[in-house]
Amino acid sequence: MNDSPSPASLRIDAPDAAAIEEFRESILAKLVYQVGGRPERASPRDWFIATALAARDHIVDDWRRTNDQTRAEDRKGVCYLSMEFLIGRLLTDALGNLGLTETARQALAGLGVDLDAVAGQEADAALGNGGLGRLAACFMESMASIGVPAYGYGIRYENGLFRQIIAGGLQHEVPEDWLALGNPWEFERSSLVYEIRFGGHVRSEVSVDGSTRMVWHAGEIVNALAYDTPVVGWRGKRINTLRLWSARATDPLHLSEFNRGDHVGAQAARMRAEAISRVLYPGDETEAGQELRLRQEYFFASASLQDIIRRHLSRHAGLGNLADRVAVQLNDTHPAIGVAELMRLLMDVHGMDWDAAWAVTQATFSYTNHTLLPEALETWPVPMMERLLPRHMQIIYLINARHLDTARARGAGDALLSSVSLIDERHGRRVRMGHLAFVGSHRINGVSALHSQLMRDTVFADLNQVCGDRITNKTNGITFRRWLHRANPGLTHLLTDTIGPELLDDPERLEHLVPLAEDAGFRQRFAAQRRAAKERLTGVIATRIGLKVDPDALFDVQIKRIHEYKRQLLNVVQTVALYNAMRARPTGHWIPRVKIFAGKAAPSYHQAKLIIRLTNDVAATINEDPTLRGTLKVAFLPNYNVSLAEMIIPAADLSEQISTAGLEASGTGNMKLALNGALTIGTLDGANVEIDERVGRDNIFIFGLTAAEVAERKRAGFDARLAVAASPELRGALDAIASGVFSPGEPDRYRGLVESLLHDDRYLVTADFDAYHARQRDVATCWSKPESWWRSAVLNTAHVSWFSSDRTIRDYAEDIWKVTPR
Ligand SMILES: *Cc1c(COP(=O)(O)O)cnc(C)c1O
């Protein structure tokens, strides 16, 4: 019945007429009775809510069934604690995983409504900054898809990541009010409320049975209220739960205890309490050392652990076997205070002794490290911790004392002891959260082979020695449902038509593409899919920034947070060098190229914001220059988020992964782009190393210093001025930028930027420039031989099935969590 399938849906869900009719009825009923609308006057937004609610009905029964079953079988489950979940839009994801896309499309079509337009109405849930939060979202989807019972625990921020507006080339931040028009996916659980304490003091008190206990008399209590969002697995296999906490002031009676009925004070306390879940911290990599952030971290760690304990005690007599029933994964150090909190709950609330509590804690937790950048390793001042969490500070001191005793017993000297101590005594006294997470976990993992090795060799070398080897590697992954099936239905159709629909369930079948890389007809069809995606992106570029680009040009893409270590500046400087060369030889053989950038800078990260401005200034000059005759265009697309990524990635020919080697822990954008057939130009950093191993050196453009060479250069003291003196093209580009070629109204705008590069090139932009520039010429040469370009593109898609987050999750399940997917 479905003889011309729409490209936006997959053939797995050829619906029958009855199912379509039923879905149509359901959407109409939701529109009338829940949205309160009328079909003839409903806005696209109304249709979105009605469709989401209709889809939700399909989820709810299965959700209850999976939960009941897991409980009945008493299966071990995973709790994934993460400050960020960058989930993006959920409608197409839910419909796709339920096999209802085509049903919904035809049901809506019968009402004169277009599914894609409806889906586009959904707010992009940006409860995260970038890669770390997106990883958490991919992991949640994969756990549901391969059958791992799981709860994701985080914060229901009222304002997610800011919306980025570019005006006059500058980034402006405006709040993203993603809940303003309602969120059809969440269920408020008004009975799931936990008290979260702050401040006050601790006293040891003798209980009736004669034992002494530490009792924390809090100065302030805030309620954590749960909101649940279903996480639908592939083919509806499991429905897991994303449980996000919202902060509420405790009831007025309770408050009066603290405020003595002071009405104004009570209002202030309420504002103060609810501020906890108001905003996502936009700091990325660098930490905003602010009290509110610590309050957020403790708030969600405590609520989650109290919930985990309540659920455990509803089925078991005690907490001694907690670690047999639940694995708690700490996504970076943000929930690391949970180590001290679980100790407190086990001892002070549930009466366990120290040794038993410590054994349970270590067996329960495991910790994922995401960065070795020194400025991003979280620490909290001891006085702040003592004021806000006095009992936790005591527990941390006790953990530390025992930890240092063990280290001493193993022969550690003073230098080693101060390096492994949970308290950093060098910069004022500060609690090292990475150390706390490490010591409190049975397993610690890095996110790519290189990153895990660097953990062992550098930042965590001493701890790993003292604690016995606990570091393991779990290379990141991405969910192919979102990043291939949904983001690129055209390519997915081509692949399933060619190598079979089994691909949808078994990504390893991508290897069957290898012989097809030699098939000219297939390469052509592959290229045609890319061409169609580029055509669509061309439209997006035109509407969003009013720039006309040629869809036949090479789309050269760098999309990610703006950060000095990610080296967007290297890309911009190389763009300027290319521009200079093109102007010097206007009749040369220049391939048409569009440089596409997107990404947000943390609001207080001035250097990153200056790089955004430079990119836009360079774009303005180049895009207007008639001598280039359109061969080079530069586009900075504002407000990078999951939805924009889904549009850019299928249209990318070249993937820029050019971080200073040793600084990008893994990257996942690199995987999304390679999966969709983009060729990577990159350094041997993070997961690029593993992509290189899989796709082969003939199908990737590797350049630049290795991590070891970077470390060596830094040790030897690297002088950027020598590198610049030795490279006329680099010098020409930097001179142009510094002298105001791209900022004629303010010629000195970038003088400081260039000077700081010459005096302290920490990210080795100048050291890698020549190698990068040369590799970009190889890219152009390869692009001008379509046969070899598209052969490599096909082989990229063919060889990256290993980067499925299903594989990553199976690895965590077997090696760290000891849970069995099914
Ligand atoms: C994948 C993704 C990231 C991570 O990109 P990297 O290139 O790995 O830094 C960040 N933001 C969004 C919206 C993403 O989809």
mmCIF file of N, CA and C in Angstrom, residues 602-672:
data_model
loop_
_atom_site.group_PDB
_atom_site.id
_atom_site.type_symbol
_atom_site.label_atom_id
_atom_site.label_comp_id
_atom_site.label_asym_id
_atom_site.label_seq_id
_atom_site.Cartn_x
_atom_site.Cartn_y
_atom_site.Cartn_z
ATOM 1 N N ALA A 602 31.113 29.541 25.715
ATOM 2 C CA ALA A 602 30.632 29.865 27.056
ATOM 3 C C ALA A 602 30.594 31.387 27.185
ATOM 4 N N PRO A 603 29.528 31.936 27.788
ATOM 5 C CA PRO A 603 29.335 33.392 27.815
ATOM 6 C C PRO A 603 30.518 34.175 28.399
ATOM 7 N N SER A 604 31.259 33.560 29.309
ATOM 8 C CA SER A 604 32.361 34.296 29.935
ATOM 9 C C SER A 604 33.707 33.964 29.290
ATOM 10 N N TYR A 605 33.677 33.219 28.216
ATOM 11 C CA TYR A 605 34.923 32.760 27.582
ATOM 12 C C TYR A 605 35.265 33.743 26.452
ATOM 13 N N HIS A 606 35.997 34.798 26.821
ATOM 14 C CA HIS A 606 36.186 35.918 25.895
ATOM 15 C C HIS A 606 36.951 35.533 24.644
ATOM 16 N N GLN A 607 37.983 34.733 24.814
ATOM 17 C CA GLN A 607 38.791 34.348 23.663
ATOM 18 C C GLN A 607 37.938 33.560 22.650
ATOM 19 N N ALA A 608 37.094 32.671 23.147
ATOM 20 C CA ALA A 608 36.243 31.879 22.258
ATOM 21 C C ALA A 608 35.244 32.796 21.530
ATOM 22 N N LYS A 609 34.735 33.790 22.242
ATOM 23 C CA LYS A 609 33.792 34.701 21.598
ATOM 24 C C LYS A 609 34.484 35.560 20.540
ATOM 25 N N LEU A 610 35.748 35.875 20.818
ATOM 26 C CA LEU A 610 36.510 36.642 19.832
ATOM 27 C C LEU A 610 36.745 35.809 18.562
ATOM 28 N N ILE A 611 36.927 34.503 18.747
ATOM 29 C CA ILE A 611 37.117 33.615 17.590
ATOM 30 C C ILE A 611 35.828 33.548 16.758
ATOM 31 N N ILE A 612 34.683 33.560 17.433
ATOM 32 C CA ILE A 612 33.410 33.604 16.697
ATOM 33 C C ILE A 612 33.332 34.891 15.884
ATOM 34 N N ARG A 613 33.715 35.990 16.518
ATOM 35 C CA ARG A 613 33.640 37.275 15.820
ATOM 36 C C ARG A 613 34.579 37.285 14.619
ATOM 37 N N LEU A 614 35.787 36.762 14.818
ATOM 38 C CA LEU A 614 36.740 36.706 13.715
ATOM 39 C C LEU A 614 36.189 35.861 12.563
ATOM 40 N N THR A 615 35.607 34.728 12.906
ATOM 41 C CA THR A 615 35.045 33.859 11.868
ATOM 42 C C THR A 615 33.998 34.630 11.059
ATOM 43 N N ASN A 616 33.150 35.347 11.755
ATOM 44 C CA ASN A 616 32.112 36.112 11.059
ATOM 45 C C ASN A 616 32.686 37.274 10.255
ATOM 46 N N ASP A 617 33.720 37.908 10.778
ATOM 47 C CA ASP A 617 34.362 38.991 10.025
ATOM 48 C C ASP A 617 35.048 38.454 8.771
ATOM 49 N N VAL A 618 35.749 37.334 8.936
ATOM 50 C CA VAL A 618 36.405 36.718 7.775
ATOM 51 C C VAL A 618 35.341 36.324 6.753
ATOM 52 N N ALA A 619 34.235 35.757 7.244
ATOM 53 C CA ALA A 619 33.145 35.355 6.343
ATOM 54 C C ALA A 619 32.625 36.554 5.566
ATOM 55 N N ALA A 620 32.403 37.662 6.276
ATOM 56 C CA ALA A 620 31.817 38.831 5.615
ATOM 57 C C ALA A 620 32.719 39.316 4.486
ATOM 58 N N THR A 621 34.023 39.369 4.733
ATOM 59 C CA THR A 621 34.949 39.849 3.706
ATOM 60 C C THR A 621 35.018 38.877 2.520
ATOM 61 N N ILE A 622 35.190 37.605 2.838
ATOM 62 C CA ILE A 622 35.363 36.621 1.767
ATOM 63 C C ILE A 622 34.085 36.478 0.941
ATOM 64 N N ASN A 623 32.952 36.425 1.616
ATOM 65 C CA ASN A 623 31.700 36.203 0.892
ATOM 66 C C ASN A 623 31.358 37.352 -0.066
ATOM 67 N N GLU A 624 31.915 38.527 0.214
ATOM 68 C CA GLU A 624 31.622 39.695 -0.622
ATOM 69 C C GLU A 624 32.647 39.900 -1.731
ATOM 70 N N ASP A 625 33.744 39.147 -1.681
ATOM 71 C CA ASP A 625 34.842 39.446 -2.595
ATOM 72 C C ASP A 625 34.547 38.911 -3.995
ATOM 73 N N PRO A 626 34.327 39.809 -4.963
ATOM 74 C CA PRO A 626 33.921 39.349 -6.293
ATOM 75 C C PRO A 626 35.046 38.625 -7.038
ATOM 76 N N THR A 627 36.311 38.882 -6.650
ATOM 77 C CA THR A 627 37.402 38.244 -7.406
ATOM 78 C C THR A 627 37.399 36.730 -7.231
ATOM 79 N N LEU A 628 36.754 36.245 -6.179
ATOM 80 C CA LEU A 628 36.744 34.787 -5.951
ATOM 81 C C LEU A 628 35.688 34.095 -6.806
ATOM 82 N N ARG A 629 34.780 34.837 -7.332
ATOM 83 C CA ARG A 629 33.667 34.324 -8.140
ATOM 84 C C ARG A 629 32.960 33.148 -7.465
ATOM 85 N N GLY A 630 32.782 33.292 -6.157
ATOM 86 C CA GLY A 630 31.985 32.296 -5.423
ATOM 87 C C GLY A 630 32.699 30.997 -5.108
ATOM 88 N N THR A 631 33.993 30.885 -5.456
ATOM 89 C CA THR A 631 34.670 29.598 -5.201
ATOM 90 C C THR A 631 34.892 29.345 -3.729
ATOM 91 N N LEU A 632 34.933 30.390 -2.925
ATOM 92 C CA LEU A 632 35.093 30.186 -1.486
ATOM 93 C C LEU A 632 34.004 30.955 -0.751
ATOM 94 N N LYS A 633 33.310 30.243 0.133
ATOM 95 C CA LYS A 633 32.301 30.891 0.973
ATOM 96 C C LYS A 633 32.513 30.429 2.399
ATOM 97 N N VAL A 634 32.189 31.290 3.325
ATOM 98 C CA VAL A 634 32.300 30.934 4.736
ATOM 99 C C VAL A 634 30.961 31.190 5.406
ATOM 100 N N ALA A 635 30.451 30.169 6.091
ATOM 101 C CA ALA A 635 29.142 30.304 6.749
ATOM 102 C C ALA A 635 29.271 29.964 8.219
ATOM 103 N N PHE A 636 28.894 30.893 9.074
ATOM 104 C CA PHE A 636 28.769 30.573 10.498
ATOM 105 C C PHE A 636 27.291 30.469 10.803
ATOM 106 N N LEU A 637 26.836 29.239 11.093
ATOM 107 C CA LEU A 637 25.412 29.034 11.356
ATOM 108 C C LEU A 637 25.142 29.190 12.851
ATOM 109 N N PRO A 638 24.254 30.116 13.206
ATOM 110 C CA PRO A 638 24.022 30.363 14.627
ATOM 111 C C PRO A 638 23.272 29.234 15.333
ATOM 112 N N ASN A 639 23.418 29.248 16.643
ATOM 113 C CA ASN A 639 22.660 28.384 17.549
ATOM 114 C C ASN A 639 22.815 26.894 17.264
ATOM 115 N N TYR A 640 24.053 26.441 17.303
ATOM 116 C CA TYR A 640 24.309 25.011 17.128
ATOM 117 C C TYR A 640 23.610 24.216 18.226
ATOM 118 N N ASN A 641 22.831 23.237 17.802
ATOM 119 C CA ASN A 641 22.182 22.318 18.747
ATOM 120 C C ASN A 641 21.946 20.991 18.033
ATOM 121 N N VAL A 642 21.274 20.075 18.711
ATOM 122 C CA VAL A 642 21.114 18.738 18.130
ATOM 123 C C VAL A 642 20.366 18.814 16.798
ATOM 124 N N SER A 643 19.321 19.629 16.750
ATOM 125 C CA SER A 643 18.530 19.694 15.514
ATOM 126 C C SER A 643 19.349 20.249 14.347
ATOM 127 N N LEU A 644 20.174 21.243 14.620
ATOM 128 C CA LEU A 644 21.021 21.779 13.547
ATOM 129 C C LEU A 644 22.069 20.742 13.133
ATOM 130 N N ALA A 645 22.618 20.039 14.111
ATOM 131 C CA ALA A 645 23.581 18.976 13.800
ATOM 132 C C ALA A 645 22.949 17.941 12.867
ATOM 133 N N GLU A 646 21.683 17.606 13.124
ATOM 134 C CA GLU A 646 20.996 16.608 12.305
ATOM 135 C C GLU A 646 20.838 17.085 10.856
ATOM 136 N N MET A 647 20.829 18.390 10.662
ATOM 137 C CA MET A 647 20.720 18.905 9.283
ATOM 138 C C MET A 647 22.077 19.028 8.598
ATOM 139 N N ILE A 648 23.097 19.396 9.379
ATOM 140 C CA ILE A 648 24.407 19.632 8.761
ATOM 141 C C ILE A 648 25.120 18.315 8.441
ATOM 142 N N ILE A 649 25.050 17.357 9.369
ATOM 143 C CA ILE A 649 25.886 16.158 9.248
ATOM 144 C C ILE A 649 25.665 15.364 7.947
ATOM 145 N N PRO A 650 24.414 15.142 7.520
ATOM 146 C CA PRO A 650 24.239 14.407 6.257
ATOM 147 C C PRO A 650 24.799 15.158 5.043
ATOM 148 N N ALA A 651 25.022 16.463 5.207
ATOM 149 C CA ALA A 651 25.462 17.294 4.074
ATOM 150 C C ALA A 651 26.960 17.579 4.114
ATOM 151 N N ALA A 652 27.670 17.014 5.058
ATOM 152 C CA ALA A 652 29.092 17.340 5.211
ATOM 153 C C ALA A 652 29.953 16.442 4.342
ATOM 154 N N ASP A 653 30.861 17.056 3.591
ATOM 155 C CA ASP A 653 31.842 16.269 2.842
ATOM 156 C C ASP A 653 33.110 16.053 3.655
ATOM 157 N N LEU A 654 33.519 17.099 4.360
ATOM 158 C CA LEU A 654 34.773 17.043 5.106
ATOM 159 C C LEU A 654 34.492 17.363 6.569
ATOM 160 N N SER A 655 35.021 16.546 7.461
ATOM 161 C CA SER A 655 34.795 16.682 8.906
ATOM 162 C C SER A 655 36.073 17.176 9.569
ATOM 163 N N GLU A 656 35.991 18.353 10.180
ATOM 164 C CA GLU A 656 37.186 18.960 10.798
ATOM 165 C C GLU A 656 37.293 18.510 12.252
ATOM 166 N N GLN A 657 38.338 17.736 12.562
ATOM 167 C CA GLN A 657 38.554 17.227 13.924
ATOM 168 C C GLN A 657 40.003 17.514 14.282
ATOM 169 N N ILE A 658 40.281 18.792 14.534
ATOM 170 C CA ILE A 658 41.656 19.289 14.465
ATOM 171 C C ILE A 658 42.184 19.786 15.811
ATOM 172 N N SER A 659 41.690 19.221 16.902
ATOM 173 C CA SER A 659 42.138 19.604 18.247
ATOM 174 C C SER A 659 43.638 19.344 18.427
ATOM 175 N N THR A 660 44.232 20.077 19.361
ATOM 176 C CA THR A 660 45.620 19.826 19.736
ATOM 177 C C THR A 660 45.710 18.412 20.315
ATOM 178 N N ALA A 661 46.600 17.591 19.773
ATOM 179 C CA ALA A 661 46.623 16.180 20.174
ATOM 180 C C ALA A 661 46.827 16.051 21.684
ATOM 181 N N GLY A 662 46.018 15.179 22.279
ATOM 182 C CA GLY A 662 46.081 14.953 23.716
ATOM 183 C C GLY A 662 45.004 15.703 24.489
ATOM 184 N N LEU A 663 44.277 16.602 23.818
ATOM 185 C CA LEU A 663 43.332 17.441 24.562
ATOM 186 C C LEU A 663 41.857 17.094 24.338
ATOM 187 N N GLU A 664 41.504 16.487 23.220
ATOM 188 C CA GLU A 664 40.103 16.085 23.007
ATOM 189 C C GLU A 664 39.976 14.660 23.517
ATOM 190 N N ALA A 665 39.177 14.479 24.578
ATOM 191 C CA ALA A 665 39.129 13.156 25.204
ATOM 192 C C ALA A 665 38.692 12.093 24.194
ATOM 193 N N SER A 666 37.611 12.355 23.486
ATOM 194 C CA SER A 666 37.168 11.390 22.481
ATOM 195 C C SER A 666 36.636 12.124 21.253
ATOM 196 N N GLY A 667 35.615 12.967 21.501
ATOM 197 C CA GLY A 667 34.846 13.495 20.391
ATOM 198 C C GLY A 667 33.792 12.463 20.029
ATOM 199 N N THR A 668 32.612 12.952 19.653
ATOM 200 C CA THR A 668 31.603 12.067 19.092
ATOM 201 C C THR A 668 31.087 12.652 17.778
ATOM 202 N N GLY A 669 31.288 13.963 17.598
ATOM 203 C CA GLY A 669 30.952 14.577 16.310
ATOM 204 C C GLY A 669 31.746 13.889 15.197
ATOM 205 N N ASN A 670 32.993 13.573 15.477
ATOM 206 C CA ASN A 670 33.828 12.864 14.499
ATOM 207 C C ASN A 670 33.162 11.564 14.039
ATOM 208 N N MET A 671 32.516 10.840 14.980
ATOM 209 C CA MET A 671 31.868 9.558 14.638
ATOM 210 C C MET A 671 30.610 9.785 13.793
ATOM 211 N N LYS A 672 29.801 10.783 14.195
ATOM 212 C CA LYS A 672 28.561 11.059 13.452
ATOM 213 C C LYS A 672 28.876 11.380 11.998
#
